[in-house]
Amino acid sequence: TGYITLDSGYKNTGCTKSAITFLDGEKGILKYRGYPIEQLAEKSSFIEVAYLLIYGELPTQTQLNEFEELLKEHSDVPEQLKTILLAFPPEGHPMGKLCSVIASLSAFYPESLKPNASESEQNLTLVKLLAKLPSIVAYIQRHTLSHSYVASDNNLDYVTNFMNMAFGGHAGSTKVDPVVIDAMNKLLILHADHEQNCSTSTVRIVGSSDCNLYASVAAGVAALWGPLHGGANQAVIEMLEKIKNDGGDTAKWVAKAKDKNDPFRLMGFGHRVYKNFDPRAKIIKKACDDILNKLGIKDPVLEIAKHLEEAALNDPYFAERKLYPNVDFYSGIIYRALGFPTEMFTVLFALGRLPGWIAQWKEMRENKEPIGRPRQVYVGEVDRTFVDIKNR
Ligand code: CMC
């Protein structure tokens, strides 16, 4: 096996050519299809960004209207799918429910199984997923909280409709507050794609076997769930709560994170590619301040987060290893301010990442990429003779 180059964790192995997302980790630059993330987060809407990622260009007003209409047309989920969700224990983790429900879409829409579907058939398959995910996510949240379901309202735009389905029908409904809708759009845009991260490369590798989009995305959801990836947003809030309840001594927790005999890591810190700063974290930190101010919310964990960040950034351990806050460090504080339960945070990451997964899956198919099949360096026994069980 001398000709195989070992690269555990693919730290330096490119697996594809892609024209979707540009990322410069040293300079902290992130662009979707050439447009800086800062401009998109400031000026665009999530659906416009989804269109850009999936089809390659910003839509004209007519294209955007048509796309939004198409999404509305397909926003309902089949009744049987709701029955599937009801069969889960409400307290079960929402990511487990999300993963199963997305995979099950292939059973409801068997046309998605055709590996050589026409362009329009393939487009309908991806539109259905994008259209239904807000309903699915809202339904999962309501099921988890044992609330009854609020139907999709086609008079509302994508993000407002989602917030209405998630929170409508209850006191304190946030549906009409433009501050909230704006914050959600921003968060979803910032999560929409991030080139070949763990979940996206999972979607691509599963899809490379000609597996359907729904099952490929369900695999991506599973990859996202882990606390080293998207699950970090839930882990950050849990960590901040723990620090708060422990007296708020951030220096103590920074010391724990540095201790190589302690498995504790500073959640929401560090990134495989960003070695200077995570541009998404910068935008989110500012948005977090703005939103909490506008909503008049004082969250004590925000203060803990800021102290923790400062303590870590002034510590040589973090400086030497180029560890900075990542996208997950402040996002949870915003989700919390908007009223989402902590266990829903990674599901919201998935809602945001969906256009990226779809775009990457589509690009891989269009480029006719070969099946993904990494090699290994075998380090086991090489030459043994079978021993009968009674002689072992
Ligand atoms: N706290 C303490 N030490 C850390 C941390 C951390 N959060 N992250 C990395 N290190 C140390 C690590 O122990 C190692 O030290 P040494 O060189 O002495 O052995 C060094 O920094 C390099 O770390 P690594 O684990 O080799 O780096 P990686 O590129 O394999 O891992 C990471 C990247 C994001 C998984 C890691 O930084 C981490 O576990 N962070 C916490 C979880 C987190 O916030 N994940 C979200 C990532 S961004 C959004 C997303 O991808 O979904």
Coordinates of C-alpha atoms and ligand atoms in Angstrom, one line a residue:
T1 CA 0.0 0.0 0.0
G2 CA 3.0 2.3 -0.4
Y3 CA 1.3 4.4 -3.0
I4 CA -1.5 5.5 -0.7
T5 CA -1.2 8.9 1.0
L6 CA -2.7 8.8 4.4
D7 CA -4.6 12.0 5.5
S8 CA -6.7 11.2 8.6
G9 CA -9.7 13.6 8.8
Y10 CA -8.9 14.8 5.2
K11 CA -7.0 17.8 6.6
N12 CA -5.3 18.4 3.3
T13 CA -7.2 16.4 0.7
G14 CA -9.4 18.0 -1.9
C15 CA -12.2 15.7 -3.0
T16 CA -13.9 17.8 -5.7
K17 CA -13.9 20.9 -7.8
S18 CA -16.7 23.2 -6.8
A19 CA -18.0 26.6 -8.0
I20 CA -20.4 27.1 -5.1
T21 CA -18.5 28.5 -2.0
F22 CA -15.2 30.1 -1.7
L23 CA -13.4 30.0 1.7
D24 CA -10.0 31.4 2.6
G25 CA -9.3 30.3 6.2
E26 CA -6.2 32.4 6.6
K27 CA -7.9 35.6 5.7
G28 CA -11.3 34.8 7.1
I29 CA -13.1 35.2 3.7
L30 CA -16.4 33.4 2.9
K31 CA -18.3 33.9 -0.4
Y32 CA -21.2 32.2 -2.0
R33 CA -20.9 32.1 -5.8
G34 CA -18.5 35.1 -5.5
Y35 CA -20.7 37.3 -3.3
P36 CA -19.2 38.1 0.1
I37 CA -21.2 36.7 3.1
E38 CA -21.2 40.1 4.7
Q39 CA -23.2 41.6 1.8
L40 CA -25.6 38.6 1.6
A41 CA -26.3 38.7 5.3
E42 CA -27.0 42.4 5.2
K43 CA -29.0 42.7 2.0
S44 CA -30.4 39.4 0.9
S45 CA -33.1 37.0 2.0
F46 CA -32.7 33.3 2.7
I47 CA -34.7 32.3 -0.3
E48 CA -32.7 34.5 -2.6
V49 CA -29.5 33.0 -1.2
A50 CA -30.9 29.5 -1.6
Y51 CA -31.7 30.3 -5.3
L52 CA -28.2 31.7 -5.7
L53 CA -26.5 28.6 -4.3
I54 CA -28.7 26.1 -6.1
Y55 CA -28.9 27.7 -9.6
G56 CA -25.7 29.8 -9.6
E57 CA -27.1 33.3 -10.1
L58 CA -29.0 35.8 -8.0
P59 CA -32.6 35.6 -9.3
T60 CA -34.4 38.4 -11.1
Q61 CA -37.6 39.6 -9.4
T62 CA -39.7 37.4 -11.7
Q63 CA -37.5 34.4 -11.1
L64 CA -37.7 35.0 -7.3
N65 CA -41.5 35.3 -7.4
E66 CA -41.8 32.1 -9.4
F67 CA -39.5 30.3 -7.1
E68 CA -41.3 31.5 -4.0
E69 CA -44.7 30.5 -5.6
L70 CA -43.3 27.0 -6.4
L71 CA -42.1 26.6 -2.8
K72 CA -45.5 27.6 -1.4
E73 CA -47.3 25.2 -3.7
H74 CA -45.2 22.3 -2.2
S75 CA -45.0 23.4 1.4
D76 CA -47.5 20.9 2.9
V77 CA -46.3 17.6 4.2
P78 CA -48.2 14.3 3.7
E79 CA -50.6 13.4 6.5
Q80 CA -48.9 10.0 6.9
L81 CA -45.6 11.7 7.5
K82 CA -47.2 13.5 10.4
T83 CA -48.3 10.2 11.7
I84 CA -44.7 8.9 11.5
L85 CA -43.6 11.9 13.7
L86 CA -46.4 11.2 16.2
A87 CA -45.0 7.7 16.7
F88 CA -41.8 9.2 18.2
P89 CA -41.6 9.9 21.9
P90 CA -42.1 13.7 22.2
E91 CA -39.0 14.0 24.3
G92 CA -36.8 12.2 21.7
H93 CA -34.0 14.3 20.3
P94 CA -35.3 16.5 17.3
M95 CA -32.3 15.6 15.2
G96 CA -33.2 11.9 15.3
K97 CA -36.7 12.8 14.2
L98 CA -35.4 15.1 11.4
C99 CA -33.0 12.5 10.0
S100 CA -35.7 9.8 9.8
V101 CA -38.4 12.1 8.4
I102 CA -36.2 13.4 5.6
A103 CA -35.1 9.9 4.6
S104 CA -38.8 8.9 4.6
L105 CA -39.6 11.5 1.9
S106 CA -38.1 9.0 -0.6
A107 CA -40.9 6.6 0.3
F108 CA -43.6 9.4 -0.4
Y109 CA -42.0 10.6 -3.6
P110 CA -40.6 7.5 -5.3
E111 CA -39.8 9.5 -8.5
S112 CA -36.9 10.8 -6.4
L113 CA -35.3 7.4 -6.7
K114 CA -34.6 7.7 -10.5
P115 CA -30.9 8.2 -10.8
N116 CA -31.3 9.5 -14.4
A117 CA -34.2 11.8 -13.8
S118 CA -34.7 14.6 -16.3
E119 CA -33.7 18.1 -15.2
S120 CA -37.2 19.2 -14.5
E121 CA -38.0 16.0 -12.5
Q122 CA -34.8 16.5 -10.5
N123 CA -35.7 20.1 -9.9
L124 CA -39.1 19.2 -8.6
T125 CA -37.5 16.7 -6.2
L126 CA -35.2 19.4 -4.7
V127 CA -38.0 22.0 -4.6
K128 CA -40.2 19.6 -2.6
L129 CA -37.5 19.2 0.0
L130 CA -36.8 22.9 0.3
A131 CA -40.5 23.7 0.4
K132 CA -41.4 21.1 3.1
L133 CA -38.5 21.5 5.4
P134 CA -39.9 24.5 7.3
S135 CA -43.1 22.6 7.9
I136 CA -41.2 19.5 9.0
V137 CA -39.0 21.5 11.4
A138 CA -41.9 23.4 12.8
Y139 CA -43.8 20.2 13.3
I140 CA -40.9 18.6 15.0
Q141 CA -40.6 21.5 17.4
R142 CA -44.4 21.4 18.2
H143 CA -44.3 17.7 18.6
T144 CA -41.4 18.0 21.0
L145 CA -43.3 20.6 23.0
S146 CA -46.6 18.6 22.7
H147 CA -48.2 21.5 20.9
S148 CA -50.8 21.0 18.1
Y149 CA -49.7 21.7 14.6
V150 CA -50.1 25.1 12.8
A151 CA -50.7 24.6 9.0
S152 CA -48.5 26.3 6.4
D153 CA -49.9 29.8 5.4
N154 CA -49.2 30.5 1.7
N155 CA -49.8 34.3 2.2
L156 CA -46.5 34.4 4.2
D157 CA -43.0 34.3 2.9
Y158 CA -40.8 31.3 3.5
V159 CA -39.2 32.5 6.8
T160 CA -42.3 34.2 8.2
N161 CA -44.3 31.1 7.4
F162 CA -41.8 29.0 9.2
M163 CA -41.8 31.2 12.3
N164 CA -45.6 31.2 12.3
M165 CA -45.8 27.4 12.1
A166 CA -43.2 27.1 14.9
F167 CA -44.7 29.7 17.2
G168 CA -48.1 30.7 16.0
G169 CA -51.2 30.1 18.0
H170 CA -49.5 30.7 21.3
A171 CA -49.2 33.7 23.5
G172 CA -46.0 35.7 22.7
S173 CA -46.2 34.7 19.0
T174 CA -43.2 36.2 17.3
K175 CA -44.6 35.9 13.7
V176 CA -45.2 39.5 12.9
D177 CA -42.1 41.0 14.5
P178 CA -39.9 42.1 11.6
V179 CA -36.8 42.1 13.9
V180 CA -37.3 38.4 14.5
I181 CA -37.8 37.6 10.8
D182 CA -34.7 39.7 9.9
A183 CA -32.7 37.8 12.5
M184 CA -33.8 34.4 11.2
N185 CA -33.0 35.3 7.6
K186 CA -29.5 36.4 8.7
L187 CA -28.9 33.2 10.7
L188 CA -30.2 31.0 7.9
I189 CA -28.1 32.8 5.3
L190 CA -24.9 32.5 7.4
H191 CA -25.4 28.7 7.7
A192 CA -26.5 28.1 4.0
D193 CA -23.2 26.6 2.7
H194 CA -19.7 26.0 3.9
E195 CA -18.0 24.0 1.2
Q196 CA -16.7 20.5 2.0
N197 CA -17.5 20.3 5.7
C198 CA -18.4 16.9 7.4
S199 CA -22.1 17.0 6.6
T200 CA -21.7 18.4 3.0
S201 CA -19.1 15.9 2.1
T202 CA -21.3 13.2 3.5
V203 CA -24.2 14.3 1.3
R204 CA -21.8 14.2 -1.7
I205 CA -20.3 10.8 -0.9
V206 CA -23.7 9.2 -0.3
G207 CA -25.1 10.8 -3.5
S208 CA -22.1 9.6 -5.4
S209 CA -23.4 6.1 -5.3
D210 CA -26.5 7.4 -7.2
C211 CA -28.4 7.4 -4.0
N212 CA -31.5 9.8 -4.0
L213 CA -31.4 13.3 -2.7
Y214 CA -33.6 12.7 0.4
A215 CA -31.5 9.8 1.7
S216 CA -28.3 11.7 0.9
V217 CA -29.5 14.8 2.9
A218 CA -30.7 12.6 5.8
A219 CA -27.1 11.3 6.0
G220 CA -25.9 14.9 6.0
V221 CA -28.3 15.6 8.9
A222 CA -26.7 12.7 10.9
A223 CA -23.2 14.1 10.2
L224 CA -24.3 17.5 11.3
W225 CA -25.7 16.3 14.6
G226 CA -22.4 15.6 16.3
P227 CA -21.1 18.2 18.8
L228 CA -17.9 18.7 16.9
H229 CA -20.0 19.9 13.9
G230 CA -23.5 21.4 14.0
G231 CA -24.3 19.9 17.4
A232 CA -21.9 22.5 18.8
N233 CA -24.6 25.2 18.9
Q234 CA -26.6 23.1 21.4
A235 CA -23.4 22.2 23.3
V236 CA -22.4 25.9 23.6
I237 CA -25.6 27.0 25.4
E238 CA -25.4 23.9 27.6
M239 CA -21.8 24.8 28.4
L240 CA -22.6 28.5 29.1
E241 CA -25.5 27.5 31.4
K242 CA -23.2 25.1 33.3
I243 CA -20.6 27.9 33.7
K244 CA -23.3 30.3 34.9
N245 CA -24.6 27.8 37.4
D246 CA -21.1 27.0 38.6
G247 CA -20.6 30.7 39.6
G248 CA -19.5 32.1 36.3
D249 CA -15.7 31.7 36.8
T250 CA -14.7 31.7 33.1
A251 CA -11.0 31.5 33.9
K252 CA -11.6 28.1 35.5
W253 CA -13.3 26.8 32.4
V254 CA -10.6 28.1 30.1
A255 CA -8.0 26.3 32.2
K256 CA -10.1 23.1 31.9
A257 CA -10.2 23.5 28.1
K258 CA -6.4 23.7 28.1
D259 CA -5.9 20.7 30.3
K260 CA -5.0 17.8 28.1
N261 CA -6.1 15.3 30.8
D262 CA -9.6 16.9 30.8
P263 CA -11.8 15.9 27.9
F264 CA -13.6 19.3 28.1
R265 CA -13.2 21.6 25.1
L266 CA -14.4 25.1 24.7
M267 CA -17.5 24.5 22.5
G268 CA -18.0 27.0 19.7
F269 CA -14.2 27.6 19.6
G270 CA -11.8 26.4 16.9
H271 CA -12.3 25.5 13.3
R272 CA -10.6 23.2 10.8
V273 CA -10.2 25.8 8.2
Y274 CA -10.5 29.3 9.8
K275 CA -7.2 30.1 11.4
N276 CA -7.7 33.8 11.9
F277 CA -11.4 34.4 12.5
D278 CA -14.7 33.0 11.4
P279 CA -16.4 35.7 9.4
R280 CA -19.8 34.3 10.3
A281 CA -19.0 34.6 14.0
K282 CA -18.2 38.3 13.6
I283 CA -21.6 38.9 12.0
I284 CA -23.5 36.8 14.5
K285 CA -21.9 38.4 17.5
K286 CA -23.0 41.8 16.3
A287 CA -26.5 40.5 15.3
C288 CA -26.8 38.9 18.8
D289 CA -26.2 42.3 20.5
D290 CA -28.6 44.1 18.1
I291 CA -31.4 41.5 18.5
L292 CA -31.3 41.2 22.2
N293 CA -31.3 45.0 22.5
K294 CA -34.2 45.4 20.1
L295 CA -36.2 42.7 21.8
G296 CA -35.3 44.1 25.2
I297 CA -33.9 40.8 26.4
K298 CA -31.1 40.5 28.9
D299 CA -29.6 37.1 28.8
P300 CA -27.0 36.4 31.5
V301 CA -25.3 33.8 29.3
L302 CA -24.4 36.5 26.8
E303 CA -22.2 38.1 29.4
I304 CA -20.6 34.7 30.2
A305 CA -20.0 34.2 26.5
K306 CA -18.3 37.5 26.2
H307 CA -16.1 37.0 29.2
L308 CA -15.2 33.5 28.0
E309 CA -14.3 34.7 24.6
E310 CA -12.1 37.5 26.0
A311 CA -10.4 35.1 28.5
A312 CA -9.7 32.6 25.7
L313 CA -8.5 35.2 23.2
N314 CA -6.0 36.6 25.7
D315 CA -4.6 33.1 26.5
P316 CA -1.5 31.9 24.6
Y317 CA -2.9 28.4 24.3
F318 CA -5.7 29.6 22.1
A319 CA -3.5 32.1 20.3
E320 CA -0.9 29.5 19.4
R321 CA -3.4 27.1 18.1
K322 CA -5.3 29.8 16.3
L323 CA -8.6 29.0 18.0
Y324 CA -11.3 31.6 17.6
P325 CA -15.1 31.7 18.2
N326 CA -16.9 29.9 15.3
V327 CA -20.4 30.3 13.9
D328 CA -21.9 28.3 16.8
F329 CA -20.6 30.4 19.6
Y330 CA -23.2 33.1 19.5
S331 CA -26.0 31.6 17.3
G332 CA -27.6 29.7 20.2
I333 CA -28.0 32.9 22.2
I334 CA -30.0 34.3 19.3
Y335 CA -32.1 31.2 18.8
R336 CA -32.9 31.2 22.6
A337 CA -33.9 34.9 22.5
L338 CA -36.3 34.0 19.6
G339 CA -37.9 31.3 21.8
F340 CA -36.5 28.1 20.3
P341 CA -35.8 25.1 22.7
T342 CA -32.1 24.3 23.0
E343 CA -32.5 20.9 21.4
M344 CA -33.9 22.5 18.3
F345 CA -30.7 24.5 17.6
T346 CA -29.0 22.0 15.4
V347 CA -32.3 21.4 13.5
L348 CA -32.2 25.1 12.7
F349 CA -28.7 24.7 11.5
A350 CA -30.0 22.0 9.2
L351 CA -32.8 24.2 7.9
G352 CA -30.2 26.8 7.0
R353 CA -27.7 24.3 5.5
L354 CA -30.3 22.7 3.2
P355 CA -29.7 24.9 0.2
G356 CA -26.0 24.2 0.4
W357 CA -26.5 20.4 0.6
I358 CA -28.9 20.5 -2.3
A359 CA -26.5 22.7 -4.4
Q360 CA -23.6 20.4 -3.7
W361 CA -25.5 17.3 -4.5
K362 CA -26.8 18.8 -7.7
E363 CA -23.3 20.0 -8.7
M364 CA -21.8 16.6 -8.1
R365 CA -24.5 14.9 -10.3
E366 CA -24.1 17.5 -13.0
N367 CA -20.3 17.1 -13.0
K368 CA -20.8 13.3 -13.2
E369 CA -18.4 12.7 -10.4
P370 CA -17.3 9.2 -9.7
I371 CA -18.4 7.2 -6.7
G372 CA -16.5 8.4 -3.5
R373 CA -14.3 5.6 -2.3
P374 CA -11.4 6.5 0.0
R375 CA -8.5 4.1 0.5
Q376 CA -6.9 3.0 3.7
V377 CA -3.5 2.0 5.1
Y378 CA -4.0 -1.5 6.4
V379 CA -2.3 -2.1 9.8
G380 CA -3.9 -5.4 10.8
E381 CA -2.7 -9.0 10.8
V382 CA -1.7 -10.2 7.3
D383 CA -1.3 -14.0 7.4
R384 CA -3.3 -16.2 9.7
T385 CA -4.8 -19.7 9.4
F386 CA -8.3 -20.3 10.6
V387 CA -8.5 -21.9 14.1
D388 CA -11.5 -24.1 14.9
I389 CA -13.6 -22.6 17.8
K390 CA -12.9 -25.4 20.2
N391 CA -9.1 -24.7 19.9
R392 CA -9.2 -20.9 20.6
Ligands
CMC1 N1 -11.0 23.8 23.1 C1 -9.8 23.5 23.5 N2 -8.8 23.0 22.7 C2 -9.1 22.9 21.4 C3 -10.3 23.3 20.8 C4 -11.3 23.7 21.7 N3 -12.5 24.0 21.3 N4 -10.3 23.1 19.5 C5 -9.1 22.6 19.2 N5 -8.3 22.6 20.3 C6 -6.9 22.2 20.4 C7 -6.7 20.7 20.2 O1 -6.8 20.0 21.5 C8 -5.4 20.6 19.6 O2 -4.4 20.8 20.5 P1 -3.0 20.1 20.4 O3 -2.4 20.6 19.2 O4 -2.3 20.5 21.7 O5 -3.3 18.6 20.4 C9 -5.4 21.8 18.6 O6 -6.3 22.7 19.2 C10 -5.9 21.5 17.2 O7 -7.2 20.9 17.3 P2 -7.8 19.7 16.4 O8 -8.8 19.0 17.2 O9 -6.6 18.9 15.9 O10 -8.4 20.5 15.2 P3 -9.4 20.0 14.2 O11 -9.3 20.8 13.0 O12 -9.3 18.5 14.0 O13 -10.9 20.2 14.9 C11 -12.8 21.3 15.6 C12 -11.7 21.3 14.6 C13 -13.8 22.4 15.2 C14 -13.5 20.0 15.6 C15 -12.3 21.6 17.1 O14 -11.7 22.9 17.1 C16 -13.3 21.5 18.1 O15 -13.5 20.4 18.7 N6 -14.1 22.6 18.5 C17 -15.1 22.6 19.5 C18 -16.4 22.1 18.8 C19 -17.0 23.1 17.9 O16 -17.2 24.3 18.2 N7 -17.4 22.7 16.6 C20 -18.1 23.6 15.7 C21 -17.2 23.9 14.5 S1 -17.7 25.2 13.4 C22 -19.3 24.8 12.8 C23 -19.4 23.5 12.2 O17 -18.5 22.9 11.6 O18 -20.5 23.0 12.3

